[in-house]
Tab-separated table of C-alpha atoms and ligand atoms in Angstrom:
chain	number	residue	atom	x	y	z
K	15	UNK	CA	25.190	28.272	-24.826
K	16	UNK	CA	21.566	27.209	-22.762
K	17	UNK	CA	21.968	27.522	-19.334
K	18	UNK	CA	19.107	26.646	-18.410
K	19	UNK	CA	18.586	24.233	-15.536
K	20	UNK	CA	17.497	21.101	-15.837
K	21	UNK	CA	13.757	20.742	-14.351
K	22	UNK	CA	12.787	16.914	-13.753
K	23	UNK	CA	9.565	16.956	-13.512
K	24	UNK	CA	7.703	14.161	-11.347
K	25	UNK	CA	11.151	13.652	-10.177
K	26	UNK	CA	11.934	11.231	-13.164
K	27	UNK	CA	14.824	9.297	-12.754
K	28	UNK	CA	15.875	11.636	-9.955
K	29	UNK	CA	18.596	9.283	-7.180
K	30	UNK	CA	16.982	11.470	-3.898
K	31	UNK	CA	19.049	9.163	-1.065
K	32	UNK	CA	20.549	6.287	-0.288
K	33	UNK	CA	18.284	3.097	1.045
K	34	UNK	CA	18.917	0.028	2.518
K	35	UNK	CA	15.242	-1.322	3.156
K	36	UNK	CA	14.842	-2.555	-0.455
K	37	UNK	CA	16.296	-2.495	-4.167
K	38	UNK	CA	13.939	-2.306	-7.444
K	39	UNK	CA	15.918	-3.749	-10.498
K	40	UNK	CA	14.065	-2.904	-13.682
K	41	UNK	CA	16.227	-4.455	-15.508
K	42	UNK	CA	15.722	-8.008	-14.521
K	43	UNK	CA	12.301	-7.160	-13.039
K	44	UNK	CA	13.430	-8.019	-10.155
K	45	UNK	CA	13.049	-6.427	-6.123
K	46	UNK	CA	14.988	-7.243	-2.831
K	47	UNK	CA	13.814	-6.737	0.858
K	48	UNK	CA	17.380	-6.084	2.450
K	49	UNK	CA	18.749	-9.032	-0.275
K	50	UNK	CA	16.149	-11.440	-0.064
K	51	UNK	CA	14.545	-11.603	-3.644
K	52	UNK	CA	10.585	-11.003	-3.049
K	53	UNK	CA	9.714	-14.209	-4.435
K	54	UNK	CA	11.817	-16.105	-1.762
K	55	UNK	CA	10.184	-14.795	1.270
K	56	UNK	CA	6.745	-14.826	-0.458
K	57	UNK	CA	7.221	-18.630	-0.204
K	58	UNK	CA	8.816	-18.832	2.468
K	59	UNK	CA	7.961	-16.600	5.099
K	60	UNK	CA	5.023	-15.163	7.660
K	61	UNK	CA	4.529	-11.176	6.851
K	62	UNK	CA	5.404	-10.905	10.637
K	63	UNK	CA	8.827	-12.073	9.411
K	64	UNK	CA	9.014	-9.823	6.379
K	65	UNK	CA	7.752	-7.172	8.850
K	66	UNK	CA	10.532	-7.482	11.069
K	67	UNK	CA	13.418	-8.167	8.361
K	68	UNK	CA	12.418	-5.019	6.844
K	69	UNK	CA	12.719	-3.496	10.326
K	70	UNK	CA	15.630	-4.997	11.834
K	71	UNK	CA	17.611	-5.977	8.666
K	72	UNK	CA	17.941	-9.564	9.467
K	73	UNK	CA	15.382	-12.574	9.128
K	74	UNK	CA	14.253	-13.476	12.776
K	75	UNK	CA	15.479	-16.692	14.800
K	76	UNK	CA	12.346	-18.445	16.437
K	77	UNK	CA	12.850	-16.592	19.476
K	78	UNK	CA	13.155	-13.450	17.943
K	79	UNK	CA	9.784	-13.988	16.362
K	80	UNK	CA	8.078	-15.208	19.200
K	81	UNK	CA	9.055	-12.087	21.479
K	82	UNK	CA	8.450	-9.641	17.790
K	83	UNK	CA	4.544	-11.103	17.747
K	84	UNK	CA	4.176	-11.074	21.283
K	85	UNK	CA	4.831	-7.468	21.698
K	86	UNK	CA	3.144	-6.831	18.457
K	87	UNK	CA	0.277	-8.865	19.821
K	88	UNK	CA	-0.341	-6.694	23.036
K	89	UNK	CA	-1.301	-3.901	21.012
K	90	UNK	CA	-4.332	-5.560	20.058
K	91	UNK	CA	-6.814	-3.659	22.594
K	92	UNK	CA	-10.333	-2.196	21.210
K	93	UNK	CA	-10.208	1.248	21.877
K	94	UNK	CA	-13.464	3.268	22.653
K	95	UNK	CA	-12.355	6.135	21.567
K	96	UNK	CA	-11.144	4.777	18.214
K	97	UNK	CA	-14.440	2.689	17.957
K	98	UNK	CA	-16.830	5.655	18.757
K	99	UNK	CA	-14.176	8.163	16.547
K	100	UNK	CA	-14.801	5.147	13.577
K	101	UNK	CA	-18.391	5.060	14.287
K	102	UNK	CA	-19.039	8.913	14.186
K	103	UNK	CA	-17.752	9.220	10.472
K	104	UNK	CA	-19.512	9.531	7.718
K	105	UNK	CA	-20.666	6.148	6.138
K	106	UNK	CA	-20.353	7.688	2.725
K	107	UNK	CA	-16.670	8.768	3.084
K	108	UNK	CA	-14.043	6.953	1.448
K	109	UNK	CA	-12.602	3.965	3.370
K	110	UNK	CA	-9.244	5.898	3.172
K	111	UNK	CA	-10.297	8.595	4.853
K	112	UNK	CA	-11.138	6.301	8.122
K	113	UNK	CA	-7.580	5.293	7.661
K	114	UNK	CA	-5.909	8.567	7.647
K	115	UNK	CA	-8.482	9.726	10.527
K	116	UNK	CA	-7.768	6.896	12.537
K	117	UNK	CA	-3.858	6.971	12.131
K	118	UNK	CA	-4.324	10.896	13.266
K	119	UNK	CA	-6.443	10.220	16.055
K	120	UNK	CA	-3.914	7.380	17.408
K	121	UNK	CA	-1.144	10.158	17.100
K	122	UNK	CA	-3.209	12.372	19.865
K	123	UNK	CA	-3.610	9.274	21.922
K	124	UNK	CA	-0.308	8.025	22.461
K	125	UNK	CA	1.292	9.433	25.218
K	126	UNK	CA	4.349	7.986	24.646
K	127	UNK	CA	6.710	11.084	24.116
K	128	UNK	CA	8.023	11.103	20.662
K	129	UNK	CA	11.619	10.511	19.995
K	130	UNK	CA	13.563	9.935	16.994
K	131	UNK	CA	14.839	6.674	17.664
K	132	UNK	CA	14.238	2.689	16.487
K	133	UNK	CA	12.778	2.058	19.367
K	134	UNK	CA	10.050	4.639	19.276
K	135	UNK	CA	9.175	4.349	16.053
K	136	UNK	CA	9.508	0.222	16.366
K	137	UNK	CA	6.165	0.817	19.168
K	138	UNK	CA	4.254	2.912	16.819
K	139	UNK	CA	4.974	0.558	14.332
K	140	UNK	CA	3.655	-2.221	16.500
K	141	UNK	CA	0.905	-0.050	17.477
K	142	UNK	CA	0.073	0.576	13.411
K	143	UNK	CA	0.300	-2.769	12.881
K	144	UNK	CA	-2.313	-3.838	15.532
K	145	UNK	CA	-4.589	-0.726	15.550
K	146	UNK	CA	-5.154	-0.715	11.639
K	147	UNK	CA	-6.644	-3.788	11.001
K	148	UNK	CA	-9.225	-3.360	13.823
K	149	UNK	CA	-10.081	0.228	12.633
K	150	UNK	CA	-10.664	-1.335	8.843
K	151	UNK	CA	-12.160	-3.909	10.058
K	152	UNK	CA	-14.986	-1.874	12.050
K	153	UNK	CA	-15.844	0.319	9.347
K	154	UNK	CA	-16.265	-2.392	6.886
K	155	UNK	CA	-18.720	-4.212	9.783
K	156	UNK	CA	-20.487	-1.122	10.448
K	157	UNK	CA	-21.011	-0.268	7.082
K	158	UNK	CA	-22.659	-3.844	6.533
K	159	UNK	CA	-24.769	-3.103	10.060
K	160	UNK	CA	-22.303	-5.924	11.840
K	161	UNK	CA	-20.763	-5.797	15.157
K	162	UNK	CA	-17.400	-5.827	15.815
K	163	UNK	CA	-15.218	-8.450	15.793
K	164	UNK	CA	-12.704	-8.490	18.556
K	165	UNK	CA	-9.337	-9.385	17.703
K	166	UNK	CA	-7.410	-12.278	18.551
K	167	UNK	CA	-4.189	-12.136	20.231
K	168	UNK	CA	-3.595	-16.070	18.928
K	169	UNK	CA	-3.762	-15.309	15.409
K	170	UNK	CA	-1.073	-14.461	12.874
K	171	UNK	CA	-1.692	-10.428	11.337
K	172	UNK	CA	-3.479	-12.144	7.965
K	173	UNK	CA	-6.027	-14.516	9.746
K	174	UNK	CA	-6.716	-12.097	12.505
K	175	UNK	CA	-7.191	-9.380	9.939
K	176	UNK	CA	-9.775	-12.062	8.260
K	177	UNK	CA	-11.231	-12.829	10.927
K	178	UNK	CA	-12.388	-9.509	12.161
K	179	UNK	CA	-13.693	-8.841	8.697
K	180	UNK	CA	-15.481	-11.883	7.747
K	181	UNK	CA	-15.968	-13.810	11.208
K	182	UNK	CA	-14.761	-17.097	12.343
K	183	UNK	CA	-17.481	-19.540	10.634
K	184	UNK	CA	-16.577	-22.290	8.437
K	185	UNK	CA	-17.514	-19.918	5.240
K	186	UNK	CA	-15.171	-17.274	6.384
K	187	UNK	CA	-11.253	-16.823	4.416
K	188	UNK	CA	-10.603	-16.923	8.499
K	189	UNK	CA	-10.962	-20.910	8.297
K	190	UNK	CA	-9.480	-21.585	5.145
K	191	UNK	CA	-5.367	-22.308	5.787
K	192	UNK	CA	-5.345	-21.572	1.724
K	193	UNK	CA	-7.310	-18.373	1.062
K	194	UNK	CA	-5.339	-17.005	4.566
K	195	UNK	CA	-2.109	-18.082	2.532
K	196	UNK	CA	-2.796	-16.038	-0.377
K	197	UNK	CA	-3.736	-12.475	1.382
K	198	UNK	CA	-0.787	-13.499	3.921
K	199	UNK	CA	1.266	-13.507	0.481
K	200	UNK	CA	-0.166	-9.844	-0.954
K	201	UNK	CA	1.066	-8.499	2.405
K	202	UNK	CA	4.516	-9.267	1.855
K	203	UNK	CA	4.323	-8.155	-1.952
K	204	UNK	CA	2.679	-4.770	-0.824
K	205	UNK	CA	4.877	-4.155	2.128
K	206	UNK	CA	7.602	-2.394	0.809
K	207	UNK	CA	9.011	-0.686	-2.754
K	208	UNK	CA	11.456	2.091	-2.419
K	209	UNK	CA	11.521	5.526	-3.142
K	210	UNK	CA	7.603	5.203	-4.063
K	211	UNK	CA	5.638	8.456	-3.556
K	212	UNK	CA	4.118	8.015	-0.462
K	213	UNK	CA	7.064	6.594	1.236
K	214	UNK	CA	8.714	9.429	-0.086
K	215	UNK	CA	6.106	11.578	1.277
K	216	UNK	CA	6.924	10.033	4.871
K	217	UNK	CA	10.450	10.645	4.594
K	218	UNK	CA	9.609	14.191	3.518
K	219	UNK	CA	7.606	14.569	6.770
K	220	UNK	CA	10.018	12.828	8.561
K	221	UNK	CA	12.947	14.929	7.562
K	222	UNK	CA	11.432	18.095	9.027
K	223	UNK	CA	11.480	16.198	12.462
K	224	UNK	CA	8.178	16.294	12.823
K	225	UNK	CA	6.164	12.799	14.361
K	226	UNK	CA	5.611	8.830	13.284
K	227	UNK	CA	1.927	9.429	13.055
K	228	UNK	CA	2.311	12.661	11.135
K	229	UNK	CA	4.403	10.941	8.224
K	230	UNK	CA	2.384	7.542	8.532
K	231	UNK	CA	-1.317	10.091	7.694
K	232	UNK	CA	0.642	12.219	4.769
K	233	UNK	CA	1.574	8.349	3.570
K	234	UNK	CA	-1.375	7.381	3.450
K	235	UNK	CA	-3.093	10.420	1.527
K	236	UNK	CA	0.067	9.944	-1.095
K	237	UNK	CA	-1.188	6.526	-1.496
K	238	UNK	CA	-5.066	6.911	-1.998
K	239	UNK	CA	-4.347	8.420	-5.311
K	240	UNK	CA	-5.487	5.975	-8.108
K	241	UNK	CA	-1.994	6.805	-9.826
K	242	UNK	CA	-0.238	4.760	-6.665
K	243	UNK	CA	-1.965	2.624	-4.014
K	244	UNK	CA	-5.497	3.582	-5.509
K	245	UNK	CA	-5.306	1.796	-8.725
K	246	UNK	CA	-6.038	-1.647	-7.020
K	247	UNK	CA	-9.676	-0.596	-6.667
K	248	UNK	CA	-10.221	0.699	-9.881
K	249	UNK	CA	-8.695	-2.458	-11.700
K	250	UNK	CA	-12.141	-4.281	-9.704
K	251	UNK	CA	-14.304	-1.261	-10.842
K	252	UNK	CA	-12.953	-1.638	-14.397
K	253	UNK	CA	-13.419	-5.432	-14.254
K	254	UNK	CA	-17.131	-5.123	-12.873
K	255	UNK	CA	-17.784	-2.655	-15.438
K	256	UNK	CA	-16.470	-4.852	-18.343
K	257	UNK	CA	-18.581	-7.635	-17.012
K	258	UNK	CA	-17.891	-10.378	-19.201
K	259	UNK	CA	-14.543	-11.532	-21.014
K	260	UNK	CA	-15.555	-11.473	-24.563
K	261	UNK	CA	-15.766	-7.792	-24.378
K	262	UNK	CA	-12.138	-7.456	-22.694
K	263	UNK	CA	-10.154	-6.867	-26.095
K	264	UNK	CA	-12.926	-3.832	-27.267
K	265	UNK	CA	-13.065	-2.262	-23.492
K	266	UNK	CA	-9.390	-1.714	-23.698
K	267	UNK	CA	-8.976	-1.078	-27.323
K	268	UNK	CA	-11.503	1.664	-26.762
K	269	UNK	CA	-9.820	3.345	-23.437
K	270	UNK	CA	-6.669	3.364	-25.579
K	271	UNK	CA	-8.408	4.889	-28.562
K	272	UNK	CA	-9.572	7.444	-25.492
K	273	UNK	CA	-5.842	8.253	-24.908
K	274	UNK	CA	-7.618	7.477	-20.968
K	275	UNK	CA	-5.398	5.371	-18.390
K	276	UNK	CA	-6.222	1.274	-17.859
K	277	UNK	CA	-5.659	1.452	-13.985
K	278	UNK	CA	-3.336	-1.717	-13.095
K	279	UNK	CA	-0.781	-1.015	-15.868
K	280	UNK	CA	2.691	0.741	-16.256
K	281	UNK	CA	5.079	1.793	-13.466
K	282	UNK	CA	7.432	4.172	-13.084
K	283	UNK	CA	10.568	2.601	-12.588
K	284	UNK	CA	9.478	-1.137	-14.216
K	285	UNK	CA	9.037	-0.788	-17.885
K	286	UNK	CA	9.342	-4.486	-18.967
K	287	UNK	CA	7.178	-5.395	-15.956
K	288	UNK	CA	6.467	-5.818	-12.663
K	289	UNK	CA	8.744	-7.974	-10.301
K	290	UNK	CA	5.646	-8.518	-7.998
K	291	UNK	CA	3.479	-9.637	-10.573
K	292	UNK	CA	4.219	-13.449	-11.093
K	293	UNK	CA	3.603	-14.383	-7.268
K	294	UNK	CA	0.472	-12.393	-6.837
K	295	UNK	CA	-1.122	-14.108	-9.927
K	296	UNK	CA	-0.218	-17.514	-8.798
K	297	UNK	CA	-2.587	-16.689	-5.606
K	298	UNK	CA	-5.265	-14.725	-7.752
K	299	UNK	CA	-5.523	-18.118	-10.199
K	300	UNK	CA	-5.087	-20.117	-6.729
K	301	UNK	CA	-8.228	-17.814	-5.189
K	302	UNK	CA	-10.277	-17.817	-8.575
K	303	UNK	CA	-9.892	-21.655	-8.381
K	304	UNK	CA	-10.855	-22.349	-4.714
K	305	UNK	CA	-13.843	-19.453	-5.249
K	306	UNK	CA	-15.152	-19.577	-8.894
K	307	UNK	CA	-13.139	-16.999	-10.165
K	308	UNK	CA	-12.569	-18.327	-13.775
K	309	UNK	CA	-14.669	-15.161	-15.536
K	310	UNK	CA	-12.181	-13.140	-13.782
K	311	UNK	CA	-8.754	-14.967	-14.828
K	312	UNK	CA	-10.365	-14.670	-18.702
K	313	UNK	CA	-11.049	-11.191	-18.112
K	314	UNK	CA	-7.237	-10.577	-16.879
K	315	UNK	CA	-5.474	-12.439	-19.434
K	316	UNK	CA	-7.541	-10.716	-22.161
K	317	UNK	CA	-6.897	-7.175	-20.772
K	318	UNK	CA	-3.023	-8.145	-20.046
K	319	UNK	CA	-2.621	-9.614	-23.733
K	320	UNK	CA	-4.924	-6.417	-25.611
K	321	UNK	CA	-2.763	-4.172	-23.428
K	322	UNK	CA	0.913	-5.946	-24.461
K	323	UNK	CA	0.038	-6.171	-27.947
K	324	UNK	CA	-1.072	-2.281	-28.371
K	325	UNK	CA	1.469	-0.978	-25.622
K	326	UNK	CA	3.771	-3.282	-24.400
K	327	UNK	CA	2.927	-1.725	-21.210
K	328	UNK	CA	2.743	-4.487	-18.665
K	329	UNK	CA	0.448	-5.028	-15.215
K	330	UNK	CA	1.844	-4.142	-11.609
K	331	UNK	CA	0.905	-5.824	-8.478
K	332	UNK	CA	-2.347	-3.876	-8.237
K	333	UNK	CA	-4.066	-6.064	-11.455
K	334	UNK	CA	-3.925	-9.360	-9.972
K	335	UNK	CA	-4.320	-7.641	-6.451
K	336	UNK	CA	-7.534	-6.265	-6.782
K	337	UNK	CA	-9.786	-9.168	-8.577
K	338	UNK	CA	-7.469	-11.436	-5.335
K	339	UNK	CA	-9.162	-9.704	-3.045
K	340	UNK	CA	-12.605	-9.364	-4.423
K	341	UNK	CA	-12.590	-13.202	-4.793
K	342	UNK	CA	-11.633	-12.939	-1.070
K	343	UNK	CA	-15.326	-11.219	-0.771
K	344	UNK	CA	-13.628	-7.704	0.627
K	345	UNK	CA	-15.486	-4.939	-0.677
K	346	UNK	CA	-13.722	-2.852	-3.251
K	347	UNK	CA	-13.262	0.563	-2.265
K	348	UNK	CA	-11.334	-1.070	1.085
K	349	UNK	CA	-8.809	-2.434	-0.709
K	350	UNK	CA	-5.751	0.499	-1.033
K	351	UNK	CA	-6.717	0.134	2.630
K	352	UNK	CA	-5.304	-3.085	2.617
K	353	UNK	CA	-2.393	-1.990	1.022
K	354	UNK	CA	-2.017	0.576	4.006
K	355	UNK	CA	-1.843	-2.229	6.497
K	356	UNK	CA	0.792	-4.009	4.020
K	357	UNK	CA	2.801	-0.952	3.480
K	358	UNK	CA	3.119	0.151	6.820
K	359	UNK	CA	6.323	-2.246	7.199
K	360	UNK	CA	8.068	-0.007	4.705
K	361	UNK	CA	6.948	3.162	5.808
K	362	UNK	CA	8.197	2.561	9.264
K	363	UNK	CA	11.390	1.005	8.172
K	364	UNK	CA	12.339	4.066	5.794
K	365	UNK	CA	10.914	6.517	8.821
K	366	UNK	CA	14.038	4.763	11.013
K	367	UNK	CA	16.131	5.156	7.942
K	368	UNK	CA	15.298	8.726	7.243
K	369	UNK	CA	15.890	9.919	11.233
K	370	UNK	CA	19.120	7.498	11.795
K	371	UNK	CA	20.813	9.947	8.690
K	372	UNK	CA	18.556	12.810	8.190
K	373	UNK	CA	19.226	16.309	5.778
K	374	UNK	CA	15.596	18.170	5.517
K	375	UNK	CA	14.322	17.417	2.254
K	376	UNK	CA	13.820	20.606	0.186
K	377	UNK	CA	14.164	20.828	-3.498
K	378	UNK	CA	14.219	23.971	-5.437
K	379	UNK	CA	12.148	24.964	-8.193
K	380	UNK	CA	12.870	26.856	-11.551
K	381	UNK	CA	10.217	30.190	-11.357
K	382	UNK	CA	8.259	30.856	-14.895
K	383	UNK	CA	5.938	33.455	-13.645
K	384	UNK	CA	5.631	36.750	-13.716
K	385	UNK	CA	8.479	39.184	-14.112
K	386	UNK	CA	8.671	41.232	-10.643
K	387	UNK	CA	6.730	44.185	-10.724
K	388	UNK	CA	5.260	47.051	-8.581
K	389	UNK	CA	1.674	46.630	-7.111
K	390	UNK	CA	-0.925	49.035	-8.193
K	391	UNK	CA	-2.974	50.242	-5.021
K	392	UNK	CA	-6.613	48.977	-5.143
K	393	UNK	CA	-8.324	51.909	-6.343
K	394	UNK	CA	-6.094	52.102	-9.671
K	395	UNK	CA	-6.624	48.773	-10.578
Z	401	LIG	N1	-2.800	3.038	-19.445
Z	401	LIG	C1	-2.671	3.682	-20.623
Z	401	LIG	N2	-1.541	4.311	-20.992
Z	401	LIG	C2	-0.507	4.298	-20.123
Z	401	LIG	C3	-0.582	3.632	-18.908
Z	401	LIG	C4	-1.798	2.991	-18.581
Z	401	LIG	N3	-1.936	2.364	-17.398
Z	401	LIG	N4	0.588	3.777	-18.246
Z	401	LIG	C5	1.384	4.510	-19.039
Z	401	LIG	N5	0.721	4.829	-20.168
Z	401	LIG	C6	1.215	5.643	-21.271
Z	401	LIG	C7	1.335	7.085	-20.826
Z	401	LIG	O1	0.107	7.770	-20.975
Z	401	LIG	C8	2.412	7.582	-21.739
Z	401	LIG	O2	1.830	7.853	-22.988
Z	401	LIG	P1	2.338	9.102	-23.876
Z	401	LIG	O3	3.806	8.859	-24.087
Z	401	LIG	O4	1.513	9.010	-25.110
Z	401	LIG	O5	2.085	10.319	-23.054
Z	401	LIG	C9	3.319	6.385	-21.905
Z	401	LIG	O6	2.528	5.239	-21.584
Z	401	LIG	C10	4.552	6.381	-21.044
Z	401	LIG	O7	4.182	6.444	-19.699
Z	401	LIG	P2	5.281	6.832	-18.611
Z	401	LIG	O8	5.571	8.270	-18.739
Z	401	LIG	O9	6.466	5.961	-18.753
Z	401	LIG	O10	4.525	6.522	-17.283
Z	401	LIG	P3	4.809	7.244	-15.905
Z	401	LIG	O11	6.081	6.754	-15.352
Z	401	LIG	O12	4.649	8.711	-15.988
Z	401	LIG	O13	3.574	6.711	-15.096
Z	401	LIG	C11	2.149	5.337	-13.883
Z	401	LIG	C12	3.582	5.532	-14.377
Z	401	LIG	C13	2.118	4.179	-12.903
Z	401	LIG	C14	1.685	6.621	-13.160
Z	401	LIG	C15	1.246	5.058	-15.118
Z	401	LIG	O14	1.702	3.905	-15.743
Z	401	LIG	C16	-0.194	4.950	-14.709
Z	401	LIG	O15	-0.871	5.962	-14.546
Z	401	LIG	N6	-0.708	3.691	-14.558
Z	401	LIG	C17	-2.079	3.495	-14.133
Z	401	LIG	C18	-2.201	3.642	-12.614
Z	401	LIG	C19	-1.625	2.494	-11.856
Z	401	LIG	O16	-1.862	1.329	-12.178
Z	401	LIG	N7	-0.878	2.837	-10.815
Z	401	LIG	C20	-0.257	1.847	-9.940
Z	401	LIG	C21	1.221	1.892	-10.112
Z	401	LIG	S1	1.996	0.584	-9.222
């Protein structure tokens, strides 16, 4: 009889813990935020109301929201020390890196003592939530030699977040109700999916006890791999590369024939596609419309339909994601930062989750090395 265990590797299919923040159904390609089917609140709600749902459970009154963004909104201070800390690093370094720095750096500064409760991890939430944008914002600015945008304590997250970024003038995404719309809308979609690896990884911080801002910087390093939160970059650097549509079908034909990856395709729990994916490309189309994006909507549907009839393997959020927010004019190697902003809803929320009915997540391991054996002192070796 084998006895040997059962190793699943990359934790395939693996049930780790219960969750109530959200529910992926790959069979009907279909995702909830605490019941509310994606779709629904993409049409129908702010991300500060997806934000707190996904914190609190329940869909805020009026009042509820007004007191959620006014908190929220007091947060939004410039910091020196974050703005000389941003303006020290390396202008070379990846975007993500200013991210994880920053969240780290906000972690020595917050002198609120750290408790495992809502509460506490509801004000470093808030404190993400307004901090973030500001500290993207600034390195994208001082990258392009601009100043800083200060924020704006009467603006929803997505227009303030534009505004910082692109200014307040009548060419900004900042003035247009539309194009503010459509990144509000690939907020919600990024700001929460299960068990995902770096949520995971900020429950497995989490479980040892250990701080907010420690499991919100692992997060974040979990999610700058192009296999997760990266890929939305690399489906722009593909598309740039590619250039023109009519050469769509051979590019991917030919990365197939490579046996190499097509970033923006396949997931690990959606195998007949991507729940996310229909609402996202009704703003990409929407964007590529208002912006000239029609090269870029050929270019999509030619990958998506080479890749379906050679795979079957269908996009995720990050295809239409990352040509939305190059039509947006962001700069491409700051969007998984994006995603960071959007994703901190769900980190937070499963943080709560993980403290409110914590066991110390530590899996064991099946050992193929060496037999023991005796060590042979230097000189014999
Ligand atoms: N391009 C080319 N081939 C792909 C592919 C892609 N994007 N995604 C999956 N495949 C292939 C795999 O190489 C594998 O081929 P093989 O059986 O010949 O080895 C097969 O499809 C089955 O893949 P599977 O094991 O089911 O995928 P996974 O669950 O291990 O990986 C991802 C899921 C997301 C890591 C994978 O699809 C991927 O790397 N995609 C590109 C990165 C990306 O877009 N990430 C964002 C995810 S939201």
């Amino acid at each position: 009889m084998n006895t040997a265990p059962e190793v699943r590797k990359g934790l395939y299919g693996v049930i780790a813990d219960y969750t109530s923040v959200s529910k992926v159904m790959p069979e009907t390609n279909s995702l909830t935020y605490r019941g509310y089917a994606v779709q629904d609140l993409v049409e129908n709600c702010s991300f500060e109301e997806v934000f707190y749902l996904l914190w609190n459970g329940e869909l805020p009154t009026q009042e509820q929201m007004d007191e959620f963004n006014k908190r929220g909104r007091s947060y939004r201070k410039l910091d020196p020390g974050l703005i000389s800390l941003i303006h020290s690093l390396p202008t070379d370094c990846h975007p993500m890196d200013v991210m994880r720095t920053a969240v780290s750096y906000m972690g020595t500064k917050d002198k609120e003592h750290f408790t495992p409760d809502a509460d506490h991890i509801t004000h470093v939430g808030h404190n993400l939530l307004a901090q973030l944008p500001m500290a993207m914002a600034m390195d994208i600015r001082r990258r392009q030699g601009k100043d800083i945008v200060a924020p704006d304590s009467t603006k929803g997250v997505a227009e303030n977040l534009l505004s910082m970024v692109f200014g307040t003038d009548e060419d900004s995404p900042a003035s247009n109700p539309e194009d503010v719309r459509d990144f509000e809308k690939s907020l919600i979609l990024y700001a929460e999916h299960s068990f995902n690896a770096s949520t995971f990884t900020g429950r497995v911080i989490t479980s040892t006890r250990s701080d907010v801002y420690s499991a919100i910087t692992g997060a974040i390093g979990a999610l700058k791999g192009p296999l997760h939160g990266g890929a939305n970059e690399f489906v722009m650097h593909t598309m740039l590369e590619i250039d023109d549509p009519a050469k769509a079908e051979d590019w991917v034909n030919n990365a197939l024939d490579n046996k190499d990856l097509i970033m923006g395709f396949g997931h690990r729990v959606y195998k007949k596609g991507d729940s996310r994916v229909p609402s996202m490309e009704k703003s990409f189309r929407a964007l590529a419309d208002r912006h000239g994006g029609a090269k870029w909507v050929e270019m999509y549907e030619k990958m998506a339909a080479t890749m379906d009839a050679r795979t079957g393997i269908k996009p995720n959020l990050d295809f239409p994601a990352g040509p939305a927010y190059y039509l947006l004019g962001f700069p491409v190697d700051f969007f998984t930062p994006l995603f960071v902003i959007a994703r901190v809803a769900g980190w937070t929320a499963h943080i709560v989750e993980q403290y409110q009915n914590n066991s110390l997540i530590r899996p064991l391991s099946e050992y193929n090395g060496p037999e023991q054996r005796e060590v042979v002192p230097m000189a014999q070796r």
